């Protein structure tokens, strides 16, 4: 039985390890980001390729931070032990947005090179969308997203710390109250953001399920990163006595649910497109089926859905920190393939579709991953690893133990 | 605490201990297992997941049956759709292939869920030995509380380690509310 008088201090060895992870991540991140930037001038690269790969790497990891923000709000709304044990991880993850939001800038500055719609103003289809698709409003939306996401991150983190200090229910209620509208606004803004930076890569194409599809992918990445981190933290105080196999089991179930949701959204889009079979809709799939791209689709179907689905069905694999760690890491890697296939095929011409990958598509996700993890491990030890002021803390920690 | 002795000469079903809290029951189950007993069961008004671990239950036949049911449903659903659309009544729908895979996925998915769900429920009921019109544990009057607010542990006489006096003495060390012998 866990009681309040137990210490929730971070074990000195763990503090050292987190520092080490932070340094290694920062080093790897900076090296690979430098390589990616150098790619502008190196063979196989170039300005446009740099921006494409930048978008792949950036979107994967910006999404992980945004996913953390959404999961952070969701767990305030649903309650439950799973949310209490990963709350501090979600908080640390959401704070990476402070750095990742400004990193939209290269995409905005490079928009005339990356986004073809900017040069397509003579086309009636594009002109008809000009109320939304224009550069000043693109910048304006970036400001709106930032104000909302960073505002939510800041206030959620601030109140959570206040809750720790004051142990007052007042902040717990405030956190729940802001999370409801916060979730709604997040879904709206992230849907628009996905349209702005990913969907418009195919300017004539549209899909209504796109926002949800992207958000589920982001939540999956975020959850996978948090589960993997938690599986490492359980080896040390305070998580070794605070977190039970039952918590890992529950979080593993959520990973399974998110894997299925990701597949569900992707399949919903495919089924509707397949049924309609309209020229303007199928272009997206033509570029992802022909010329070898179909194999990427097979990798996603088998590797991003079937395999993790079957693995995560197993109770033993979910309850064992070592196995759930590797499943979670694998999910992040395979999601990088998904983001890659969201971006790169759009640059193929519909008549001559050929599989294409640049070495920058490899370095950018690793570079941004290093940067993200460095920030994550920097923010994580800044506050206790458990929300000590959460009114349901003890109940959550005693979840799955009866004595 | 008192020990109700059923007629001594008759064989009994087992000896039952009554506990106040789920924690005590889980602890008792763990210690019973550690003491070497294998044929015993724990009874609680609601599911206690910790009991699986405490009693070291590794019977996953229901999971396996569910998996087989799900796979059969998956193959059956896809097979049914394929047979209908490509064999029994081939229909050209806007030039799509006769085996129009994406269109078959929803029915395949539904059949998987349906058969997996039914198999899980039916195999669970059958492997539990239900319906069971008679069970000796109900011979203990207080056992009616097992569906309300009390927790019971019953060591069965079939256990090789079972001994009427030793087992009763062992159960007493678990500090239950009450110990009763269960008539057959």
Coordinates of C-alpha atoms in Angstrom, one line a residue:
Chain A
X1 CA 0.0 0.0 0.0
X2 CA 1.3 3.4 -1.0
X3 CA 1.0 6.2 1.6
X4 CA 1.6 9.9 1.5
X5 CA 4.6 9.9 3.9
X6 CA 6.6 7.8 1.4
X7 CA 9.2 9.8 -0.5
X8 CA 8.6 10.7 -4.1
X9 CA 12.1 12.1 -4.6
X10 CA 13.9 11.3 -7.8
X11 CA 16.6 8.7 -7.1
X12 CA 20.1 10.3 -7.6
X13 CA 21.0 7.6 -10.1
X14 CA 17.9 8.3 -12.1
X15 CA 18.6 12.1 -12.1
X16 CA 22.1 11.3 -13.4
X17 CA 20.7 9.0 -16.1
X18 CA 18.1 11.6 -17.2
X19 CA 20.9 14.1 -17.5
X20 CA 22.9 11.6 -19.6
X21 CA 19.9 10.9 -21.9
X22 CA 19.4 14.6 -22.3
X23 CA 23.0 15.2 -23.3
X24 CA 23.2 12.2 -25.7
X25 CA 19.8 13.2 -27.3
X26 CA 21.0 16.8 -27.7
X27 CA 24.3 15.7 -29.3
X28 CA 22.6 13.3 -31.7
X29 CA 19.9 15.8 -32.5
X30 CA 22.3 18.7 -33.2
X31 CA 24.6 16.5 -35.3
X32 CA 21.7 15.2 -37.5
X33 CA 20.1 18.6 -37.7
X34 CA 23.4 20.1 -38.8
X35 CA 23.6 17.3 -41.4
X36 CA 20.1 18.1 -42.6
X37 CA 20.8 21.8 -42.9
X38 CA 24.1 20.9 -44.7
X39 CA 21.9 18.9 -47.1
X40 CA 20.8 22.2 -48.7
X41 CA 24.3 22.4 -50.3
X42 CA 25.2 18.7 -50.6
X43 CA 24.4 16.2 -53.4
X44 CA 21.0 14.5 -53.1
X45 CA 19.7 17.6 -51.2
X46 CA 18.9 21.1 -52.2
X47 CA 16.5 23.7 -50.8
X48 CA 13.3 22.0 -51.8
X49 CA 14.4 18.6 -50.6
X50 CA 15.6 20.2 -47.3
X51 CA 12.1 21.6 -46.8
X52 CA 10.4 18.4 -47.6
X53 CA 12.6 16.4 -45.2
X54 CA 12.3 19.1 -42.6
X55 CA 8.6 18.7 -42.8
X56 CA 8.8 14.9 -42.3
X57 CA 11.1 15.2 -39.3
X58 CA 9.5 18.3 -37.8
X59 CA 5.9 17.0 -38.2
X60 CA 6.7 13.7 -36.5
X61 CA 8.1 15.3 -33.4
X62 CA 6.0 18.4 -33.3
X63 CA 3.2 15.9 -33.4
X64 CA 4.6 14.1 -30.4
X65 CA 4.5 17.3 -28.4
X66 CA 1.1 18.2 -29.5
X67 CA -0.1 14.6 -28.8
X68 CA 1.3 15.0 -25.2
X69 CA -0.8 18.2 -24.9
X70 CA -4.0 16.5 -26.1
X71 CA -3.4 13.4 -23.8
X72 CA -2.7 15.8 -20.9
X73 CA -6.1 17.4 -21.4
X74 CA -7.8 14.1 -22.0
X75 CA -6.6 12.5 -18.8
X76 CA -8.0 15.5 -16.8
X77 CA -11.3 14.9 -18.5
X78 CA -11.5 11.1 -18.1
X79 CA -9.6 10.7 -14.8
X80 CA -8.1 7.3 -14.0
X81 CA -4.9 6.0 -12.7
X82 CA -3.2 5.8 -16.1
X83 CA -3.4 9.6 -16.4
X84 CA -2.0 10.3 -13.0
X85 CA 1.2 8.2 -13.6
X86 CA 1.9 9.8 -16.9
X87 CA 0.8 13.3 -16.2
X88 CA 4.3 14.7 -15.5
X89 CA 5.5 13.0 -18.7
X90 CA 2.7 14.6 -20.7
X91 CA 3.5 17.9 -19.1
X92 CA 7.2 17.7 -20.0
X93 CA 6.2 16.5 -23.6
X94 CA 3.8 19.4 -24.1
X95 CA 6.4 21.9 -23.1
X96 CA 8.5 20.9 -26.2
X97 CA 6.0 22.9 -28.1
X98 CA 7.7 26.1 -26.7
X99 CA 10.6 25.2 -29.0
X100 CA 8.8 23.4 -31.8
X101 CA 6.2 26.2 -32.5
X102 CA 8.9 28.6 -33.6
X103 CA 10.4 25.8 -35.7
X104 CA 7.4 26.2 -38.1
X105 CA 9.2 29.3 -39.3
X106 CA 11.5 27.6 -41.9
X107 CA 8.3 26.0 -43.4
X108 CA 6.6 29.4 -43.5
X109 CA 9.6 31.2 -45.0
X110 CA 10.1 28.4 -47.5
X111 CA 6.5 28.1 -48.3
X112 CA 6.8 29.5 -51.8
X113 CA 9.3 26.7 -52.6
X114 CA 7.5 23.9 -50.7
X115 CA 3.9 24.6 -51.3
X116 CA 2.9 24.6 -55.0
X117 CA -0.5 26.2 -54.4
X118 CA 1.2 29.6 -53.9
X119 CA 2.3 29.6 -57.5
X120 CA -1.0 28.3 -58.8
X121 CA -3.2 31.3 -58.3
X122 CA -4.3 31.2 -62.0
X123 CA -6.0 27.9 -61.5
X124 CA -9.8 28.2 -60.8
X125 CA -9.8 25.5 -58.1
X126 CA -7.0 27.2 -56.2
X127 CA -8.5 30.7 -56.7
X128 CA -11.8 29.5 -55.4
X129 CA -10.0 28.6 -52.1
X130 CA -8.1 31.9 -51.9
X131 CA -10.1 33.1 -48.9
X132 CA -8.3 30.4 -46.9
X133 CA -5.3 29.6 -49.1
X134 CA -3.3 32.8 -49.0
X135 CA 0.1 33.6 -47.5
X136 CA -0.9 36.3 -45.0
X137 CA -3.6 34.1 -43.5
X138 CA -1.2 31.2 -43.4
X139 CA 1.0 33.3 -41.1
X140 CA -2.0 34.4 -39.2
X141 CA -3.1 30.9 -38.5
X142 CA 0.4 30.0 -37.3
X143 CA 0.1 32.8 -34.7
X144 CA -3.4 31.5 -33.7
X145 CA -2.2 27.9 -33.3
X146 CA 0.8 29.2 -31.2
X147 CA -1.3 31.4 -29.0
X148 CA -3.7 28.5 -28.3
X149 CA -1.3 25.6 -27.9
X150 CA 1.3 27.5 -26.0
X151 CA -1.3 29.2 -23.9
X152 CA -2.9 25.9 -23.0
X153 CA 0.5 24.3 -22.3
X154 CA 1.6 27.2 -20.1
X155 CA -1.6 27.4 -18.1
X156 CA -2.0 23.6 -17.6
X157 CA 1.6 23.3 -16.4
X158 CA 1.3 26.3 -14.2
X159 CA -1.9 25.2 -12.5
X160 CA -0.6 21.6 -12.1
X161 CA 2.4 23.0 -10.2
X162 CA 0.1 25.2 -8.1
X163 CA -1.9 22.1 -7.3
X164 CA 1.3 20.4 -6.1
X165 CA 2.2 23.4 -3.8
X166 CA -1.2 24.2 -2.4
X167 CA -2.8 20.7 -2.4
X168 CA -6.0 22.6 -3.1
X169 CA -8.9 21.1 -5.0
X170 CA -9.5 24.6 -6.5
X171 CA -6.7 24.0 -9.1
X172 CA -7.8 20.4 -9.8
X173 CA -11.2 21.8 -10.7
X174 CA -9.7 24.6 -12.9
X175 CA -7.6 22.0 -14.7
X176 CA -10.6 19.9 -15.5
X177 CA -12.6 23.0 -16.6
X178 CA -10.0 24.2 -19.0
X179 CA -9.4 20.8 -20.5
X180 CA -12.9 20.4 -22.0
X181 CA -12.9 23.5 -24.2
X182 CA -9.1 23.0 -24.6
X183 CA -9.6 19.6 -26.3
X184 CA -12.3 21.0 -28.6
X185 CA -10.1 23.9 -29.7
X186 CA -7.1 21.6 -30.0
X187 CA -9.0 19.4 -32.5
X188 CA -10.0 22.4 -34.5
X189 CA -6.6 24.0 -34.7
X190 CA -4.7 20.8 -35.3
X191 CA -7.1 19.9 -38.1
X192 CA -6.5 23.3 -39.7
X193 CA -2.7 22.9 -39.1
X194 CA -2.7 19.5 -40.8
X195 CA -4.5 21.0 -43.7
X196 CA -2.0 24.0 -43.8
X197 CA 1.2 22.0 -43.8
X198 CA 0.4 18.5 -45.1
X199 CA -2.9 18.3 -47.0
X200 CA -2.1 21.3 -49.2
X201 CA 0.9 19.5 -50.6
X202 CA -1.7 18.1 -52.9
X203 CA -3.5 21.4 -53.5
X204 CA -6.5 20.0 -55.4
X205 CA -7.1 17.1 -53.1
X206 CA -9.2 17.1 -49.9
X207 CA -10.3 14.6 -47.2
X208 CA -12.6 15.3 -44.3
X209 CA -11.1 12.6 -42.0
X210 CA -7.6 14.0 -42.5
X211 CA -7.4 16.0 -39.3
X212 CA -8.5 13.1 -37.1
X213 CA -6.1 10.8 -38.9
X214 CA -3.2 13.1 -38.2
X215 CA -4.2 13.7 -34.6
X216 CA -4.5 9.9 -33.9
X217 CA -1.0 9.5 -35.3
X218 CA 0.3 12.3 -33.0
X219 CA -1.4 10.8 -30.0
X220 CA 0.1 7.4 -30.8
X221 CA 3.6 8.8 -31.1
X222 CA 3.1 10.8 -27.8
X223 CA 1.7 7.8 -26.0
X224 CA 4.5 5.5 -27.3
X225 CA 7.2 8.0 -26.1
X226 CA 5.6 8.3 -22.7
X227 CA 5.1 4.5 -22.3
X228 CA 8.7 3.9 -23.3
X229 CA 10.0 6.5 -20.9
X230 CA 7.8 5.2 -18.1
X231 CA 9.1 1.6 -18.7
X232 CA 12.6 3.0 -18.1
X233 CA 11.5 5.1 -15.0
X234 CA 10.0 2.1 -13.3
X235 CA 13.5 0.8 -12.6
X236 CA 14.2 3.7 -10.2
X237 CA 12.7 5.5 -7.2
X238 CA 10.1 6.9 -7.0
X239 CA 8.4 5.1 -9.9
X240 CA 9.7 1.7 -8.9
X241 CA 7.3 1.6 -5.9
X242 CA 4.6 3.9 -7.4
X243 CA 4.0 2.3 -10.7
X244 CA 2.6 -1.3 -10.9
X245 CA 2.3 -3.7 -13.8
X246 CA -1.4 -2.8 -13.8
X247 CA -0.5 0.8 -14.8
X248 CA 1.7 -0.5 -17.6
X249 CA -1.1 -2.9 -18.6
X250 CA -3.6 0.0 -18.9
X251 CA -1.2 2.2 -20.8
X252 CA -0.5 -0.7 -23.2
X253 CA -4.2 -1.0 -23.8
X254 CA -4.3 2.6 -24.7
X255 CA -1.5 2.1 -27.1
X256 CA -3.5 -0.7 -28.7
X257 CA -6.6 1.5 -28.9
X258 CA -4.6 4.3 -30.5
X259 CA -3.0 1.8 -33.0
X260 CA -6.5 0.7 -33.9
X261 CA -7.8 4.3 -34.1
X262 CA -4.9 5.2 -36.4
X263 CA -5.8 2.3 -38.7
X264 CA -9.5 3.1 -38.5
X265 CA -9.1 6.7 -39.6
X266 CA -6.7 5.7 -42.5
X267 CA -9.1 2.9 -43.6
X268 CA -12.1 5.2 -43.4
X269 CA -10.4 7.6 -45.8
X270 CA -9.4 4.7 -48.1
X271 CA -12.9 3.2 -48.1
X272 CA -14.7 6.4 -49.0
X273 CA -12.1 7.2 -51.7
X274 CA -12.4 3.7 -53.1
X275 CA -16.2 3.9 -53.1
X276 CA -16.4 7.3 -54.8
X277 CA -13.5 6.6 -57.2
X278 CA -13.4 10.3 -58.2
X279 CA -10.4 11.7 -60.1
X280 CA -9.7 14.5 -57.7
X281 CA -9.9 12.2 -54.7
X282 CA -7.9 9.2 -56.0
X283 CA -4.8 11.2 -56.9
X284 CA -3.6 10.8 -53.3
X285 CA -3.8 7.0 -53.5
X286 CA -2.4 6.8 -57.1
X287 CA 0.8 8.5 -55.8
X288 CA 0.9 6.1 -52.9
X289 CA 0.2 2.9 -54.8
X290 CA 2.2 3.0 -58.1
X291 CA 5.9 3.0 -58.7
X292 CA 6.9 1.1 -55.6
X293 CA 5.0 3.3 -53.1
X294 CA 2.6 0.4 -52.6
X295 CA 5.3 -1.4 -50.6
X296 CA 5.4 1.5 -48.2
X297 CA 1.7 1.1 -47.9
X298 CA 2.2 -2.6 -47.2
X299 CA 4.8 -1.8 -44.6
X300 CA 2.3 0.6 -42.9
X301 CA -0.6 -1.9 -43.1
X302 CA 1.5 -4.8 -41.7
X303 CA 4.0 -2.9 -39.6
X304 CA 1.9 0.0 -38.3
X305 CA -1.3 -2.0 -37.7
X306 CA -1.2 -5.8 -37.9
X307 CA 2.1 -6.4 -36.0
X308 CA 1.6 -3.9 -33.1
X309 CA -2.1 -4.9 -32.9
X310 CA -1.2 -8.6 -32.4
X311 CA 1.7 -7.9 -30.1
X312 CA -0.4 -5.5 -27.9
X313 CA -3.2 -8.1 -27.6
X314 CA -0.9 -10.0 -25.3
X315 CA -1.3 -9.3 -21.6
X316 CA 2.2 -10.4 -20.7
X317 CA 3.9 -8.2 -23.3
X318 CA 2.0 -5.2 -22.0
X319 CA 2.8 -5.9 -18.3
X320 CA 6.5 -6.4 -18.8
X321 CA 8.5 -3.1 -18.9
X322 CA 11.2 -4.5 -21.2
X323 CA 8.8 -5.7 -23.9
X324 CA 6.4 -2.7 -23.8
X325 CA 9.4 -0.5 -24.0
X326 CA 10.5 -2.0 -27.3
X327 CA 7.0 -2.1 -28.7
X328 CA 6.6 1.6 -27.9
X329 CA 10.0 2.5 -29.5
X330 CA 9.0 0.4 -32.6
X331 CA 5.7 2.3 -32.9
X332 CA 7.6 5.7 -33.0
X333 CA 9.9 4.4 -35.7
X334 CA 7.1 2.9 -37.8
X335 CA 5.1 6.2 -37.4
X336 CA 8.1 8.0 -39.0
X337 CA 7.4 5.9 -42.1
X338 CA 3.8 7.0 -42.0
X339 CA 4.7 10.7 -41.8
X340 CA 7.2 10.1 -44.6
X341 CA 4.5 8.6 -46.8
X342 CA 2.2 11.6 -46.0
X343 CA 4.8 14.0 -47.3
X344 CA 7.1 12.6 -50.0
X345 CA 4.7 11.0 -52.5
X346 CA 2.9 14.4 -53.1
X347 CA 5.9 15.6 -55.0
X348 CA 5.6 12.9 -57.7
X349 CA 4.0 13.6 -61.0
X350 CA 0.8 11.5 -61.4
X351 CA 1.9 10.1 -64.7
X352 CA 5.4 9.0 -63.6
X353 CA 5.2 7.9 -60.0
X354 CA 8.4 6.4 -58.6
X355 CA 9.4 5.6 -55.1
X356 CA 11.8 8.2 -53.9
X357 CA 13.7 8.7 -50.7
X358 CA 16.4 11.3 -49.9
X359 CA 19.0 10.7 -47.2
X360 CA 17.6 13.9 -45.7
X361 CA 14.4 12.0 -45.0
X362 CA 16.4 9.8 -42.6
X363 CA 18.5 12.5 -40.9
X364 CA 15.7 15.0 -40.3
X365 CA 13.5 12.7 -38.2
X366 CA 16.5 11.6 -36.2
X367 CA 17.7 15.1 -35.7
X368 CA 14.3 16.4 -34.6
X369 CA 13.9 13.3 -32.4
X370 CA 17.2 14.1 -30.6
X371 CA 16.1 17.7 -30.1
X372 CA 12.7 16.6 -28.8
X373 CA 14.0 14.0 -26.4
X374 CA 16.7 16.4 -25.1
X375 CA 13.9 19.0 -24.3
X376 CA 11.7 16.3 -22.8
X377 CA 14.5 15.0 -20.5
X378 CA 15.4 18.6 -19.7
X379 CA 11.8 19.4 -18.5
X380 CA 11.0 16.0 -16.9
X381 CA 13.2 16.2 -13.7
X382 CA 12.2 19.9 -13.2
X383 CA 9.3 18.8 -11.0
X384 CA 8.3 15.7 -9.0
X385 CA 7.7 12.7 -11.3
X386 CA 4.2 12.4 -9.8
X387 CA 1.5 15.0 -9.4
X388 CA 1.7 15.2 -5.6
X389 CA -1.2 17.5 -5.3
X390 CA -3.6 15.4 -7.4
X391 CA -6.6 14.6 -5.2
X392 CA -6.8 11.0 -6.6
X393 CA -3.0 10.4 -6.4
X394 CA -3.1 7.7 -3.7
X395 CA -6.1 6.0 -5.3
X396 CA -4.3 6.0 -8.6
X397 CA -1.0 4.6 -7.1
X398 CA -2.9 1.8 -5.3
X399 CA -4.6 0.8 -8.5
X400 CA -3.8 -2.8 -9.0
X401 CA -2.6 -3.6 -5.5
X402 CA -4.8 -4.7 -2.6
X403 CA -2.3 -5.0 0.2
Chain B
X1 CA -14.2 -17.6 15.8
X2 CA -15.8 -21.0 15.7
X3 CA -15.5 -24.2 13.7
X4 CA -18.7 -25.7 12.6
X5 CA -18.2 -29.5 12.4
X6 CA -20.3 -31.3 10.0
X7 CA -20.9 -35.0 10.9
X8 CA -17.4 -36.2 11.2
X9 CA -17.7 -39.5 9.4
X10 CA -19.1 -38.1 6.2
X11 CA -16.6 -36.9 3.6
X12 CA -16.7 -33.1 3.2
X13 CA -16.3 -30.9 0.1
X14 CA -13.7 -28.7 1.8
X15 CA -13.0 -26.1 4.5
X16 CA -14.0 -22.5 3.9
X17 CA -12.7 -19.3 5.5
X18 CA -14.5 -16.0 5.4
X19 CA -12.7 -12.6 5.1
X20 CA -13.8 -9.0 5.6
X21 CA -11.8 -7.3 2.9
X22 CA -10.5 -8.1 -0.6
X23 CA -7.0 -7.4 0.5
X24 CA -7.2 -10.1 3.2
X25 CA -8.6 -12.6 0.6
X26 CA -5.8 -11.9 -1.9
X27 CA -3.2 -12.3 0.9
X28 CA -4.9 -15.5 2.1
X29 CA -5.0 -16.9 -1.4
X30 CA -1.3 -16.1 -1.9
X31 CA -0.3 -17.8 1.4
X32 CA -2.6 -20.8 0.7
X33 CA -0.8 -21.3 -2.6
X34 CA 2.6 -20.9 -0.9
X35 CA 1.6 -23.5 1.7
X36 CA 1.4 -26.0 -1.2
X37 CA -2.4 -26.2 -1.7
X38 CA -3.5 -26.3 -5.3
X39 CA -7.2 -27.3 -5.3
X40 CA -8.8 -24.2 -3.7
X41 CA -10.9 -21.3 -4.9
X42 CA -11.5 -17.8 -3.9
X43 CA -15.0 -16.1 -4.0
X44 CA -15.6 -12.4 -4.2
X45 CA -18.6 -10.2 -4.9
X46 CA -16.7 -8.5 -7.7
X47 CA -13.7 -9.3 -9.9
X48 CA -10.3 -9.0 -8.2
X49 CA -7.6 -9.0 -10.8
X50 CA -4.9 -9.5 -8.2
X51 CA -6.4 -12.9 -7.4
X52 CA -5.1 -14.3 -10.7
X53 CA -1.6 -13.6 -9.7
X54 CA -2.0 -14.6 -6.0
X55 CA -3.5 -18.0 -7.1
X56 CA -1.1 -18.3 -9.9
X57 CA -3.8 -18.9 -12.5
X58 CA -2.5 -19.3 -16.0
X59 CA -5.4 -20.9 -17.7
X60 CA -5.8 -18.9 -20.9
X61 CA -8.0 -21.4 -22.8
X62 CA -10.7 -18.7 -23.1
X63 CA -8.3 -16.3 -24.8
X64 CA -7.2 -19.1 -27.2
X65 CA -10.8 -20.0 -28.0
X66 CA -11.5 -16.3 -28.6
X67 CA -8.5 -16.0 -30.9
X68 CA -9.6 -19.0 -32.9
X69 CA -13.2 -17.7 -33.0
X70 CA -11.9 -14.3 -34.2
X71 CA -9.8 -15.8 -37.0
X72 CA -12.7 -18.0 -38.1
X73 CA -15.0 -15.0 -38.2
X74 CA -12.3 -13.0 -40.1
X75 CA -11.9 -15.8 -42.7
X76 CA -15.6 -16.5 -42.8
X77 CA -16.6 -12.9 -43.3
X78 CA -14.1 -12.3 -46.0
X79 CA -15.0 -15.6 -47.6
X80 CA -18.7 -14.9 -47.5
X81 CA -18.3 -11.5 -49.1
X82 CA -15.9 -13.0 -51.8
X83 CA -18.3 -15.9 -52.5
X84 CA -21.3 -13.6 -52.9
X85 CA -19.6 -10.9 -55.0
X86 CA -17.3 -13.0 -57.1
X87 CA -18.8 -16.5 -57.3
X88 CA -22.5 -16.7 -56.6
X89 CA -23.5 -13.4 -58.3
X90 CA -20.5 -11.7 -60.0
X91 CA -21.4 -8.0 -60.3
X92 CA -19.3 -5.4 -62.1
X93 CA -19.5 -2.3 -59.8
X94 CA -18.1 0.6 -61.8
X95 CA -15.2 -1.4 -63.1
X96 CA -13.8 -2.4 -59.7
X97 CA -12.3 -5.8 -59.3
X98 CA -14.9 -8.5 -58.3
X99 CA -13.0 -9.1 -55.1
X100 CA -13.1 -5.5 -54.0
X101 CA -11.0 -5.8 -50.9
X102 CA -11.6 -2.4 -49.1
X103 CA -15.4 -2.9 -49.5
X104 CA -15.1 -6.3 -47.8
X105 CA -13.2 -5.1 -44.8
X106 CA -16.2 -3.8 -42.7
X107 CA -18.0 -7.1 -43.0
X108 CA -14.8 -9.0 -42.3
X109 CA -14.2 -6.8 -39.3
X110 CA -17.8 -7.2 -38.0
X111 CA -17.7 -11.0 -38.4
X112 CA -14.4 -11.2 -36.6
X113 CA -15.8 -9.2 -33.6
X114 CA -19.1 -11.2 -33.6
X115 CA -17.5 -14.6 -33.6
X116 CA -14.7 -13.6 -31.2
X117 CA -17.3 -12.2 -28.8
X118 CA -19.7 -15.1 -29.0
X119 CA -16.8 -17.6 -28.6
X120 CA -15.5 -15.7 -25.6
X121 CA -18.9 -15.7 -23.9
X122 CA -19.8 -19.3 -24.7
X123 CA -16.4 -20.8 -24.0
X124 CA -16.2 -18.9 -20.7
X125 CA -19.6 -20.2 -19.6
X126 CA -18.8 -23.8 -20.7
X127 CA -15.3 -23.9 -19.2
X128 CA -16.6 -22.5 -15.9
X129 CA -18.8 -25.5 -15.7
X130 CA -22.0 -23.5 -16.0
X131 CA -24.9 -24.0 -15.7
X132 CA -24.3 -25.7 -12.4
X133 CA -27.6 -26.2 -10.5
X134 CA -25.8 -27.6 -7.4
X135 CA -22.5 -26.5 -5.8
X136 CA -21.5 -27.6 -2.3
X137 CA -20.2 -24.2 -1.2
X138 CA -23.8 -23.0 -0.9
X139 CA -24.2 -25.5 2.0
X140 CA -22.5 -22.9 4.1
X141 CA -25.3 -20.5 5.1
X142 CA -23.0 -17.5 5.4
X143 CA -21.8 -18.0 1.8
X144 CA -24.9 -16.1 0.6
X145 CA -22.8 -13.0 1.6
X146 CA -20.3 -13.9 -1.2
X147 CA -22.5 -12.0 -3.6
X148 CA -22.8 -9.0 -1.2
X149 CA -19.9 -7.9 1.0
X150 CA -17.8 -10.9 2.2
X151 CA -14.8 -12.7 0.7
X152 CA -14.4 -16.5 0.9
X153 CA -11.6 -19.0 0.4
X154 CA -12.3 -22.7 0.2
X155 CA -9.7 -25.4 0.2
X156 CA -11.1 -28.5 -1.3
X157 CA -10.8 -32.0 0.2
X158 CA -9.6 -33.3 -3.2
X159 CA -6.3 -31.5 -2.6
X160 CA -3.5 -34.0 -1.9
X161 CA -2.3 -31.9 0.9
X162 CA -5.8 -31.7 2.5
X163 CA -6.2 -32.9 6.0
X164 CA -9.3 -32.1 7.9
X165 CA -7.5 -30.8 11.0
X166 CA -4.3 -29.5 9.6
X167 CA -6.1 -27.5 6.9
X168 CA -8.4 -26.0 9.4
X169 CA -5.5 -25.1 11.6
X170 CA -3.7 -23.6 8.6
X171 CA -6.8 -21.5 7.7
X172 CA -6.9 -20.2 11.3
X173 CA -3.4 -18.8 10.9
X174 CA -4.8 -16.6 8.1
X175 CA -7.0 -14.9 10.7
X176 CA -10.4 -15.2 9.0
X177 CA -13.6 -14.0 10.4
X178 CA -15.0 -17.5 10.4
X179 CA -14.1 -21.1 9.4
X180 CA -16.7 -23.6 8.3
X181 CA -16.6 -27.1 6.9
X182 CA -18.4 -27.5 3.7
X183 CA -20.7 -30.5 3.3
X184 CA -20.7 -32.3 0.0

